[in-house]
XYZ file of C-alpha atoms in Angstrom:
101
model
C 4.083 37.571 -71.509
C 4.676 38.904 -68.010
C 5.313 42.584 -67.477
C 8.510 43.714 -65.764
C 8.482 42.926 -62.037
C 5.605 40.467 -62.465
C 5.747 36.806 -61.566
C 3.482 34.396 -63.421
C 2.434 31.382 -61.369
C 1.564 28.107 -63.067
C 0.024 25.034 -61.439
C -1.049 26.909 -58.299
C -3.019 23.876 -57.116
C -0.014 21.524 -57.289
C 0.604 20.033 -53.824
C 4.208 20.611 -52.734
C 4.031 19.348 -49.153
C 1.583 16.419 -49.071
C 1.665 15.853 -45.297
C 0.411 19.404 -44.718
C -1.552 19.873 -47.954
C 0.450 22.998 -48.861
C 0.157 23.914 -52.536
C 2.392 25.896 -54.841
C -0.189 28.698 -54.620
C -0.050 28.649 -50.801
C 3.740 28.916 -50.855
C 3.566 31.684 -53.456
C 1.161 33.699 -51.291
C 3.434 33.243 -48.273
C 6.452 34.502 -50.235
C 4.412 37.435 -51.539
C 3.426 38.313 -47.959
C 7.009 38.272 -46.632
C 8.574 39.846 -49.753
C 8.460 43.461 -48.491
C 10.507 42.401 -45.470
C 12.945 39.914 -46.977
C 13.563 41.104 -50.557
C 15.538 44.237 -49.584
C 18.010 41.955 -47.771
C 18.347 39.621 -50.771
C 18.775 42.283 -53.450
C 21.923 41.774 -55.536
C 23.097 38.769 -53.508
C 24.117 35.533 -55.214
C 21.775 32.628 -54.489
C 21.278 28.913 -55.033
C 17.911 27.272 -55.623
C 17.320 23.731 -54.384
C 14.781 22.320 -56.843
C 12.410 19.396 -56.478
C 10.824 19.059 -59.938
C 8.934 15.875 -58.985
C 7.926 16.847 -55.445
C 9.759 16.623 -52.129
C 10.050 12.840 -52.333
C 11.608 12.889 -55.829
C 15.074 13.671 -57.119
C 16.564 17.025 -56.162
C 19.117 19.278 -57.851
C 20.774 22.608 -57.145
C 20.411 25.448 -59.643
C 22.946 28.126 -58.985
C 24.951 29.169 -62.009
C 23.718 32.022 -64.150
C 22.982 31.517 -67.821
C 26.073 31.595 -70.025
C 24.329 33.610 -72.704
C 23.384 37.218 -72.153
C 20.012 37.566 -70.476
C 18.264 40.126 -68.307
C 19.348 38.035 -65.335
C 21.873 39.683 -63.035
C 24.937 37.710 -62.060
C 27.997 38.043 -59.854
C 31.388 36.376 -59.954
C 31.840 34.345 -56.774
C 35.175 32.835 -55.786
C 35.418 29.459 -54.111
C 38.564 28.701 -52.148
C 37.378 25.112 -51.740
C 37.100 24.607 -55.511
C 39.868 27.077 -56.428
C 37.615 28.645 -59.014
C 35.352 31.546 -59.796
C 31.796 30.974 -60.993
C 29.075 33.180 -62.351
C 26.129 32.976 -59.899
C 22.563 34.219 -60.243
C 21.659 37.298 -58.219
C 18.373 38.437 -56.782
C 17.752 41.576 -58.794
C 14.125 42.404 -58.153
C 12.931 45.136 -55.825
C 9.170 44.739 -56.017
C 6.999 41.995 -57.384
C 3.344 41.675 -58.155
C 1.496 38.455 -58.724
C -0.365 37.227 -61.747
C -2.105 33.866 -61.438
């Protein structure tokens, strides 16, 4: 089990961008390098993840709504004038992260 503020990386050698040979581990290391600069600007903001579970040439889906059950995940109510609704969105709630591979 990961400790608080720790991210566990699985399949670090999985190729995400075949044309460039960039792996999941490469992308993880890039995000870890820029985290001190970017994370303070993301803290407590709602976000949407665009996910490619079968690689960039496979089907894609957007993951944005927070879990309906109570979790440690932070969430915010976001209104949409286009949809005339309010939805519970995930929020970036981490301040510091360390890596565990």
